[in-house]
Short mmCIF file of C-alpha atoms in Angstrom, two decimals:
data_model
loop_
_atom_site.label_atom_id
_atom_site.label_comp_id
_atom_site.label_asym_id
_atom_site.label_seq_id
_atom_site.Cartn_x
_atom_site.Cartn_y
_atom_site.Cartn_z
CA MET C 1 -44.81 17.61 -4.32
CA SER C 2 -43.27 14.15 -3.95
CA LEU C 3 -43.73 10.69 -5.39
CA LYS C 4 -46.19 9.88 -2.59
CA ASP C 5 -48.15 13.07 -3.29
CA GLN C 6 -48.33 12.22 -6.99
CA PHE C 7 -49.20 8.52 -6.75
CA GLY C 8 -50.74 8.22 -3.29
CA LYS C 9 -48.37 5.61 -1.92
CA ASP C 10 -44.86 5.30 -0.56
CA ILE C 11 -42.11 3.36 -2.32
CA LEU C 12 -39.61 2.19 0.28
CA LEU C 13 -36.23 0.46 0.05
CA THR C 14 -36.63 -2.01 2.92
CA GLY C 15 -33.67 -4.34 2.49
CA TRP C 16 -30.52 -4.72 0.42
CA GLY C 17 -27.49 -6.85 -0.30
CA HIS C 18 -24.17 -6.27 -2.05
CA SER C 19 -21.31 -8.52 -3.13
CA LYS C 20 -17.67 -7.65 -3.37
CA PHE C 21 -16.81 -6.21 -6.80
CA GLY C 22 -13.75 -7.34 -8.74
CA LYS C 23 -12.41 -10.45 -10.46
CA LEU C 24 -14.43 -13.05 -8.61
CA THR C 25 -13.04 -16.35 -9.88
CA ASP C 26 -14.78 -18.38 -7.17
CA GLN C 27 -18.24 -17.03 -8.05
CA THR C 28 -20.60 -17.61 -10.94
CA LEU C 29 -23.36 -15.32 -12.15
CA GLU C 30 -25.83 -17.63 -10.44
CA THR C 31 -24.07 -17.68 -7.06
CA LEU C 32 -23.74 -13.89 -7.11
CA ILE C 33 -27.45 -13.43 -7.82
CA VAL C 34 -28.50 -15.92 -5.15
CA GLN C 35 -26.13 -14.36 -2.59
CA VAL C 36 -27.38 -10.80 -2.89
CA ALA C 37 -31.02 -11.83 -3.26
CA GLY C 38 -30.79 -13.74 0.01
CA GLU C 39 -29.08 -10.83 1.76
CA ALA C 40 -31.67 -8.31 0.56
CA ILE C 41 -34.69 -10.39 1.57
CA ALA C 42 -33.22 -11.23 4.97
CA ASN C 43 -32.25 -7.60 5.56
CA SER C 44 -35.82 -6.52 4.81
CA GLY C 45 -37.25 -8.83 7.47
CA LEU C 46 -39.36 -10.58 4.82
CA GLU C 47 -39.35 -14.18 3.66
CA PRO C 48 -38.95 -15.38 0.07
CA LYS C 49 -42.68 -16.21 0.05
CA ASP C 50 -43.41 -12.50 0.54
CA ILE C 51 -41.81 -11.48 -2.78
CA ASP C 52 -44.42 -10.76 -5.45
CA GLU C 53 -42.16 -10.00 -8.41
CA ILE C 54 -38.49 -10.03 -9.44
CA TYR C 55 -36.58 -7.79 -11.84
CA LEU C 56 -33.00 -8.61 -12.83
CA GLY C 57 -30.79 -6.01 -14.51
CA GLN C 58 -28.07 -7.56 -16.69
CA PHE C 59 -26.41 -6.29 -19.87
CA ASN C 60 -24.43 -9.41 -20.86
CA SER C 61 -24.32 -8.71 -24.66
CA GLY C 62 -22.34 -11.91 -25.20
CA MET C 63 -20.03 -11.76 -22.16
CA GLN C 64 -21.78 -14.86 -20.79
CA SER C 65 -23.08 -17.73 -22.88
CA LEU C 66 -26.16 -18.02 -20.66
CA GLY C 67 -28.45 -15.35 -22.07
CA PHE C 68 -31.68 -16.29 -20.27
CA THR C 69 -31.13 -15.38 -16.63
CA SER C 70 -34.43 -14.06 -15.27
CA SER C 71 -35.19 -17.17 -13.17
CA LEU C 72 -31.78 -17.56 -11.53
CA ALA C 73 -32.92 -15.79 -8.35
CA LEU C 74 -35.50 -18.53 -7.82
CA GLN C 75 -32.58 -20.82 -6.94
CA LEU C 76 -32.56 -19.11 -3.54
CA SER C 77 -35.71 -20.80 -2.27
CA ALA C 78 -38.49 -23.13 -3.31
CA ASP C 79 -40.83 -20.45 -1.99
CA LEU C 80 -39.93 -18.32 -5.01
CA ALA C 81 -41.44 -20.88 -7.41
CA ASN C 82 -43.82 -19.26 -9.88
CA VAL C 83 -42.90 -15.70 -8.85
CA PRO C 84 -42.91 -13.52 -12.02
CA ALA C 85 -39.32 -12.67 -12.97
CA THR C 86 -38.11 -10.44 -15.78
CA ARG C 87 -34.65 -9.52 -17.03
CA THR C 88 -34.20 -5.86 -18.03
CA GLU C 89 -31.48 -4.57 -20.35
CA ASN C 90 -30.53 -0.97 -21.08
CA ALA C 91 -26.75 -1.18 -21.49
CA CYS C 92 -24.86 0.08 -18.43
CA ALA C 93 -28.13 1.37 -16.97
CA SER C 94 -29.69 -2.11 -16.86
CA GLY C 95 -29.68 -2.11 -13.05
CA SER C 96 -31.57 1.17 -12.77
CA ALA C 97 -33.94 0.00 -15.50
CA ALA C 98 -34.75 -2.98 -13.27
CA PHE C 99 -35.16 -0.67 -10.28
CA GLN C 100 -37.65 1.59 -12.05
CA GLN C 101 -39.61 -1.37 -13.42
CA GLY C 102 -39.92 -2.61 -9.85
CA VAL C 103 -41.11 0.82 -8.75
CA LYS C 104 -43.74 0.89 -11.49
CA ALA C 105 -45.03 -2.57 -10.50
CA LEU C 106 -45.61 -1.25 -6.98
CA LEU C 107 -47.25 1.93 -8.25
CA ALA C 108 -49.50 -0.13 -10.51
CA GLY C 109 -50.66 -2.14 -7.51
CA THR C 110 -49.69 -5.50 -9.02
CA ALA C 111 -47.11 -6.11 -6.29
CA ARG C 112 -46.42 -5.13 -2.68
CA ASN C 113 -42.83 -6.37 -2.40
CA VAL C 114 -40.46 -6.48 -5.37
CA LEU C 115 -36.95 -7.91 -5.43
CA VAL C 116 -34.61 -5.96 -7.75
CA ILE C 117 -31.23 -7.43 -8.63
CA GLY C 118 -28.35 -6.15 -10.74
CA ALA C 119 -25.61 -8.59 -11.72
CA GLU C 120 -22.80 -9.05 -14.20
CA LYS C 121 -19.95 -11.52 -14.66
CA MET C 122 -17.50 -9.87 -17.05
CA THR C 123 -14.07 -11.31 -16.27
CA ASP C 124 -14.86 -14.79 -17.61
CA ALA C 125 -14.63 -13.32 -21.11
CA GLY C 126 -11.49 -12.11 -22.85
CA ALA C 127 -10.74 -8.43 -23.26
CA ASP C 128 -11.71 -8.58 -26.93
CA VAL C 129 -15.10 -10.11 -26.11
CA VAL C 130 -15.80 -7.57 -23.35
CA GLY C 131 -14.76 -4.70 -25.62
CA ALA C 132 -17.00 -5.89 -28.43
CA ALA C 133 -19.91 -6.43 -26.02
CA LEU C 134 -19.66 -2.91 -24.63
CA LEU C 135 -19.41 -1.44 -28.12
CA GLY C 136 -22.80 -2.98 -28.76
CA ALA C 137 -24.06 0.11 -26.91
CA SER C 138 -22.70 2.36 -29.68
CA TYR C 139 -24.76 3.04 -32.80
CA GLU C 140 -21.67 3.72 -34.90
CA MET C 141 -19.21 1.15 -33.49
CA ALA C 142 -21.35 -1.93 -32.80
CA GLY C 143 -19.78 -4.93 -34.53
CA LYS C 144 -16.74 -2.99 -35.71
CA PRO C 145 -13.11 -3.47 -34.64
CA SER C 146 -11.68 -0.91 -32.22
CA THR C 147 -8.38 -0.58 -30.39
CA THR C 148 -9.77 1.77 -27.74
CA GLY C 149 -13.33 0.49 -27.25
CA PHE C 150 -15.75 2.61 -25.25
CA THR C 151 -12.82 4.61 -23.86
CA GLY C 152 -12.38 6.02 -27.34
CA LEU C 153 -15.99 7.21 -27.43
CA PHE C 154 -15.68 9.09 -24.16
CA ALA C 155 -12.26 10.39 -25.21
CA GLU C 156 -14.05 12.10 -28.09
CA VAL C 157 -16.47 13.64 -25.60
CA ALA C 158 -13.49 14.93 -23.60
CA LYS C 159 -11.89 16.42 -26.72
CA HIS C 160 -15.09 18.21 -27.70
CA TYR C 161 -15.52 19.45 -24.14
CA ASP C 162 -11.97 20.76 -23.95
CA LYS C 163 -12.28 22.49 -27.32
CA ARG C 164 -15.55 24.15 -26.35
CA TYR C 165 -14.92 25.01 -22.71
CA GLY C 166 -11.24 24.43 -21.99
CA ALA C 167 -12.32 22.36 -18.99
CA GLY C 168 -13.94 25.47 -17.66
CA THR C 169 -10.47 26.98 -17.42
CA ALA C 170 -9.94 29.64 -20.05
CA GLY C 171 -13.05 31.70 -19.45
CA SER C 172 -13.50 31.12 -15.74
CA GLY C 173 -10.06 31.76 -14.34
CA ILE C 174 -9.57 28.28 -12.91
CA ALA C 175 -6.27 27.75 -14.75
CA GLY C 176 -3.38 28.39 -12.41
CA PRO C 177 -1.65 26.73 -9.46
CA GLY C 178 -2.74 23.13 -9.25
CA PHE C 179 -4.50 23.10 -12.63
CA GLU C 180 -1.75 24.16 -15.04
CA ASN C 181 -2.62 21.38 -17.50
CA GLY C 182 -6.30 22.21 -17.74
CA LEU C 183 -8.65 19.30 -18.44
CA GLY C 184 -6.03 16.64 -17.76
CA ASP C 185 -5.47 17.95 -14.24
CA VAL C 186 -9.21 18.25 -13.56
CA LEU C 187 -9.89 14.67 -14.67
CA GLY C 188 -6.89 13.45 -12.68
CA SER C 189 -8.27 15.13 -9.59
CA ILE C 190 -11.63 13.40 -10.06
CA SER C 191 -9.90 10.04 -10.39
CA ALA C 192 -7.75 10.64 -7.30
CA LYS C 193 -10.82 11.69 -5.30
CA ASN C 194 -12.70 8.53 -6.16
CA HIS C 195 -9.76 6.23 -5.50
CA HIS C 196 -9.31 7.88 -2.11
CA ASN C 197 -13.01 7.41 -1.35
CA GLY C 198 -12.90 3.78 -2.46
CA MET C 199 -10.44 3.00 0.34
CA SER C 200 -13.39 3.21 2.76
CA ASN C 201 -15.66 0.92 0.74
CA PRO C 202 -15.37 -2.78 1.67
CA TYR C 203 -17.11 -3.78 -1.58
CA ALA C 204 -14.74 -1.82 -3.85
CA GLN C 205 -12.65 -3.57 -6.46
CA MET C 206 -9.70 -1.19 -6.11
CA HIS C 207 -8.33 -0.37 -2.67
CA ARG C 208 -5.44 1.89 -3.56
CA ASP C 209 -5.09 5.60 -2.97
CA PHE C 210 -3.03 6.59 -6.01
CA GLY C 211 -2.83 10.29 -5.21
CA VAL C 212 -3.38 13.27 -7.45
CA GLU C 213 0.03 13.39 -9.13
CA PHE C 214 -0.09 9.75 -10.23
CA CYS C 215 -3.60 10.14 -11.65
CA ARG C 216 -2.64 13.31 -13.53
CA THR C 217 0.60 11.93 -14.97
CA ILE C 218 1.11 9.67 -17.98
CA SER C 219 3.50 6.85 -17.08
CA ASP C 220 4.22 3.18 -17.70
CA LYS C 221 1.77 2.35 -14.91
CA ASN C 222 -0.74 4.95 -16.02
CA PRO C 223 -0.60 4.98 -19.82
CA MET C 224 -2.79 6.94 -22.17
CA VAL C 225 -5.61 4.65 -23.30
CA ALA C 226 -7.32 7.08 -25.67
CA ASP C 227 -6.15 10.68 -25.62
CA PRO C 228 -6.85 12.46 -23.27
CA LEU C 229 -8.04 9.58 -21.06
CA ARG C 230 -5.43 7.70 -19.07
CA ARG C 231 -5.90 4.32 -17.40
CA THR C 232 -6.85 6.07 -14.16
CA ASP C 233 -9.65 7.88 -16.02
CA CYS C 234 -11.35 4.55 -16.84
CA SER C 235 -13.49 2.24 -14.72
CA PRO C 236 -12.34 -1.39 -14.57
CA VAL C 237 -13.88 -4.61 -15.91
CA SER C 238 -15.67 -6.22 -12.97
CA ASP C 239 -17.83 -9.00 -11.59
CA GLY C 240 -20.44 -8.34 -8.94
CA ALA C 241 -24.06 -8.09 -7.89
CA ALA C 242 -26.37 -6.04 -5.69
CA ALA C 243 -30.03 -6.34 -4.72
CA VAL C 244 -32.74 -4.29 -3.05
CA VAL C 245 -36.26 -5.05 -1.84
CA LEU C 246 -38.86 -2.42 -2.72
CA SER C 247 -42.05 -2.31 -0.67
CA THR C 248 -45.13 -0.14 -0.27
CA ARG C 249 -44.94 -0.23 3.52
CA GLU C 250 -42.31 -0.57 6.22
CA THR C 251 -41.20 -4.06 7.15
CA ASN C 252 -39.43 -5.44 10.21
CA GLY C 253 -36.10 -4.98 8.53
CA ALA C 254 -32.65 -5.05 10.07
CA THR C 255 -32.14 -1.38 9.18
CA ALA C 256 -34.36 1.66 8.75
CA ALA C 257 -36.21 1.83 5.46
CA VAL C 258 -35.41 4.56 2.93
CA ARG C 259 -38.00 6.42 0.84
CA LEU C 260 -37.90 6.98 -2.91
CA ALA C 261 -38.89 10.64 -3.23
CA GLY C 262 -38.72 10.93 -7.01
CA PHE C 263 -37.33 9.34 -10.15
CA GLY C 264 -36.61 10.31 -13.73
CA HIS C 265 -35.83 8.49 -16.96
CA ALA C 266 -34.97 9.92 -20.37
CA ASN C 267 -33.47 8.44 -23.52
CA ASP C 268 -31.58 10.37 -26.16
CA PHE C 269 -31.23 9.64 -29.87
CA PHE C 270 -28.84 6.79 -30.59
CA PRO C 271 -26.88 8.17 -33.59
CA ALA C 272 -24.11 10.49 -32.43
CA GLU C 273 -24.89 12.95 -35.22
CA LYS C 274 -28.23 13.72 -33.54
CA ARG C 275 -26.66 14.58 -30.18
CA ASP C 276 -24.46 17.44 -28.94
CA PRO C 277 -21.34 15.59 -27.69
CA THR C 278 -20.97 17.75 -24.56
CA GLU C 279 -24.62 18.47 -23.75
CA PHE C 280 -25.86 15.09 -22.41
CA GLU C 281 -29.34 16.55 -22.83
CA ALA C 282 -31.33 13.45 -21.87
CA THR C 283 -29.14 13.06 -18.78
CA ARG C 284 -30.08 16.59 -17.74
CA VAL C 285 -33.75 15.88 -18.41
CA SER C 286 -33.65 12.76 -16.22
CA TRP C 287 -32.31 14.92 -13.38
CA GLU C 288 -35.00 17.53 -13.95
CA ARG C 289 -37.77 14.92 -13.91
CA ALA C 290 -36.49 13.32 -10.71
CA PHE C 291 -36.10 16.68 -8.96
CA ALA C 292 -39.59 17.77 -10.06
CA MET C 293 -41.21 14.61 -8.72
CA ALA C 294 -39.29 14.85 -5.44
CA GLY C 295 -40.01 18.54 -5.03
CA ALA C 296 -36.31 19.10 -4.46
CA GLY C 297 -33.25 20.52 -6.17
CA VAL C 298 -29.52 20.05 -6.20
CA ASP C 299 -29.12 22.30 -3.14
CA ASP C 300 -31.31 19.91 -1.16
CA LEU C 301 -28.96 16.95 -1.68
CA ASP C 302 -26.47 15.75 0.92
CA PHE C 303 -24.61 13.46 -1.51
CA ALA C 304 -24.80 11.90 -4.98
CA GLU C 305 -23.66 8.62 -6.50
CA VAL C 306 -23.14 9.27 -10.22
CA HIS C 307 -22.08 7.26 -13.26
CA ASP C 308 -18.34 7.90 -13.61
CA CYS C 309 -17.58 5.17 -16.13
CA PHE C 310 -14.92 7.67 -17.22
CA THR C 311 -13.85 10.78 -15.34
CA ILE C 312 -15.16 13.05 -18.08
CA ALA C 313 -18.64 11.64 -17.40
CA GLU C 314 -18.49 12.71 -13.76
CA LEU C 315 -17.28 16.18 -14.76
CA ILE C 316 -20.23 16.65 -17.10
CA MET C 317 -22.57 15.27 -14.44
CA TYR C 318 -21.77 18.22 -12.16
CA GLU C 319 -23.27 20.38 -14.89
CA ALA C 320 -26.20 18.11 -15.81
CA MET C 321 -27.45 18.04 -12.22
CA GLY C 322 -27.18 21.84 -11.97
CA LEU C 323 -24.38 22.04 -9.42
CA VAL C 324 -22.47 24.38 -11.75
CA PRO C 325 -23.29 26.13 -15.05
CA ARG C 326 -22.54 24.36 -18.31
CA GLY C 327 -18.84 24.28 -19.08
CA GLN C 328 -17.77 25.07 -15.52
CA GLY C 329 -17.66 21.61 -13.97
CA ALA C 330 -14.04 22.14 -12.99
CA TRP C 331 -15.13 24.64 -10.35
CA ALA C 332 -16.73 21.84 -8.35
CA ILE C 333 -13.29 20.25 -8.07
CA LYS C 334 -11.30 23.43 -7.51
CA GLU C 335 -13.64 24.61 -4.73
CA GLY C 336 -13.76 21.15 -3.13
CA TRP C 337 -17.56 20.95 -3.35
CA VAL C 338 -17.65 17.29 -4.46
CA TYR C 339 -15.17 15.93 -1.93
CA LYS C 340 -16.32 13.98 1.11
CA ASP C 341 -16.16 17.09 3.28
CA GLY C 342 -17.62 19.39 0.59
CA LYS C 343 -21.11 20.78 0.18
CA LEU C 344 -22.15 17.93 -2.17
CA PRO C 345 -19.98 14.81 -1.81
CA VAL C 346 -20.00 12.86 -5.08
CA ASN C 347 -19.14 9.16 -5.26
CA VAL C 348 -18.22 8.64 -1.62
CA SER C 349 -18.32 4.93 -2.50
CA GLY C 350 -15.40 5.40 -4.91
CA GLY C 351 -17.81 5.43 -7.82
CA LEU C 352 -17.50 3.12 -10.78
CA LYS C 353 -13.89 4.27 -11.00
CA ALA C 354 -12.75 2.55 -7.78
CA LYS C 355 -15.74 0.46 -6.70
CA GLY C 356 -15.84 -1.25 -10.09
CA HIS C 357 -18.37 -1.40 -12.92
CA PRO C 358 -20.04 -4.78 -13.41
CA VAL C 359 -22.35 -3.07 -15.82
CA GLY C 360 -25.73 -4.65 -15.03
CA ALA C 361 -25.05 -4.42 -11.30
CA THR C 362 -24.00 -0.77 -11.21
CA GLY C 363 -27.39 0.94 -10.95
CA VAL C 364 -28.62 -1.33 -8.17
CA SER C 365 -25.29 -0.98 -6.36
CA GLN C 366 -25.65 2.81 -6.42
CA HIS C 367 -29.12 2.54 -4.84
CA VAL C 368 -27.81 0.18 -2.16
CA ILE C 369 -24.92 2.51 -1.29
CA ALA C 370 -27.33 5.46 -1.10
CA ALA C 371 -29.70 3.47 1.12
CA MET C 372 -26.82 2.61 3.42
CA GLN C 373 -25.91 6.29 3.72
CA LEU C 374 -29.49 7.32 4.50
CA SER C 375 -30.02 4.54 7.03
CA GLY C 376 -26.74 5.30 8.81
CA THR C 377 -25.24 1.89 8.00
CA ALA C 378 -22.49 2.89 5.54
CA GLY C 379 -19.64 2.18 7.95
CA ASP C 380 -16.42 3.96 7.05
CA MET C 381 -18.19 5.56 4.07
CA GLN C 382 -20.79 7.18 6.31
CA LEU C 383 -21.49 10.89 5.97
CA ALA C 384 -22.76 12.88 8.94
CA ASN C 385 -26.46 13.79 8.83
CA ALA C 386 -27.17 12.35 5.38
CA ARG C 387 -30.91 12.89 4.84
CA ARG C 388 -31.34 13.09 1.05
CA GLY C 389 -29.23 11.71 -1.78
CA ALA C 390 -29.30 11.10 -5.52
CA VAL C 391 -28.39 8.19 -7.78
CA GLN C 392 -27.58 8.72 -11.47
CA ASN C 393 -26.95 5.83 -13.86
CA MET C 394 -26.64 5.87 -17.64
CA GLY C 395 -26.23 3.51 -20.57
CA GLY C 396 -24.12 4.38 -23.60
CA VAL C 397 -22.80 7.89 -24.14
CA GLY C 398 -25.66 9.59 -22.32
CA ILE C 399 -28.30 7.51 -24.15
CA ALA C 400 -30.35 5.78 -21.42
CA ASN C 401 -30.51 7.92 -18.30
CA TYR C 402 -31.98 7.25 -14.85
CA VAL C 403 -32.01 9.37 -11.70
CA SER C 404 -33.47 8.56 -8.27
CA ILE C 405 -33.88 10.91 -5.33
CA LEU C 406 -33.85 9.00 -2.03
CA GLU C 407 -34.45 10.28 1.48
CA ALA C 408 -34.31 9.04 5.05
CA LEU C 409 -37.61 8.47 6.82
#
């Protein structure tokens, strides 16, 4: 069973574009959107007149005064005049929300070629504005003052996880040489892995290989932000954009098209009291739905790009996708499974941790990076023989969850 078997048509990623991520003082939200839209259409071998619909993923939530952005991509060309364009918002999963809306337009038969864009300009706003905007994705903290912002919310997840599972250390025998400090050492290893991977990504915001000891150690340059999360456990505030063209047939693109084999989406309850803080149940369900549609499982993947807004999120993702049993995510680090040369490389791009996290752009960026891997155009990030990969993107603390399974043709 696959998406094509279920719906009777292929959904192909035929072209893509990606900006640099970081503090982009010489770019505006509009110039970023126009840049990546132009790259994606050109890469697909299509013309602007061939685009039937546009979806733009952007969170914003007050970080930009311009709150009506759906038509900005039309600035690329007069040939985009009157093309239907819609902005999607689902917190940090806004980009993947746009992607899946584009997929559904193709499946519905109302479009043949859809342009999907994810974009965010965060660094124009002050830290207090950004913090308040992100907390708008919290049922309990929206509109309230906070010294730790969203980091504090994921720090609570880490505390609950450590109390329940001991980072997978106490009951599984992982504690010992190299992991004497339990969860802190595991999270530091995830951070160091992703920073090392980010060195090979030309789009990444952070090009610095900090090393394991620095990431595991509290210092003046790596302070505790919200116990037990240090600065190196947190993704940065970023600007950036990415775009992809979705089509129902192959085009004369510059690179080989990539097939969407399956997708999943699940939302959890918003109030924290209605969710298990370490379960991320809807995240797991989104994985299960995507795998079921693709007719594949975690053992069939060659890589995964997952939502590591904080290192604890990546650790739990190893469990949600079924790579390891619940509470034993640390084994994936200890055994080296998720490193670039492991059995399931995770976040070869550097992830949100090193690549950056312009929130509305993240989901589309992950799909672009996966498409590059599967088309053999990932440059220094390229994995050997990458044939099937996964993208996982979420909004809030496991609230809005999206997974895509992509494969080479």
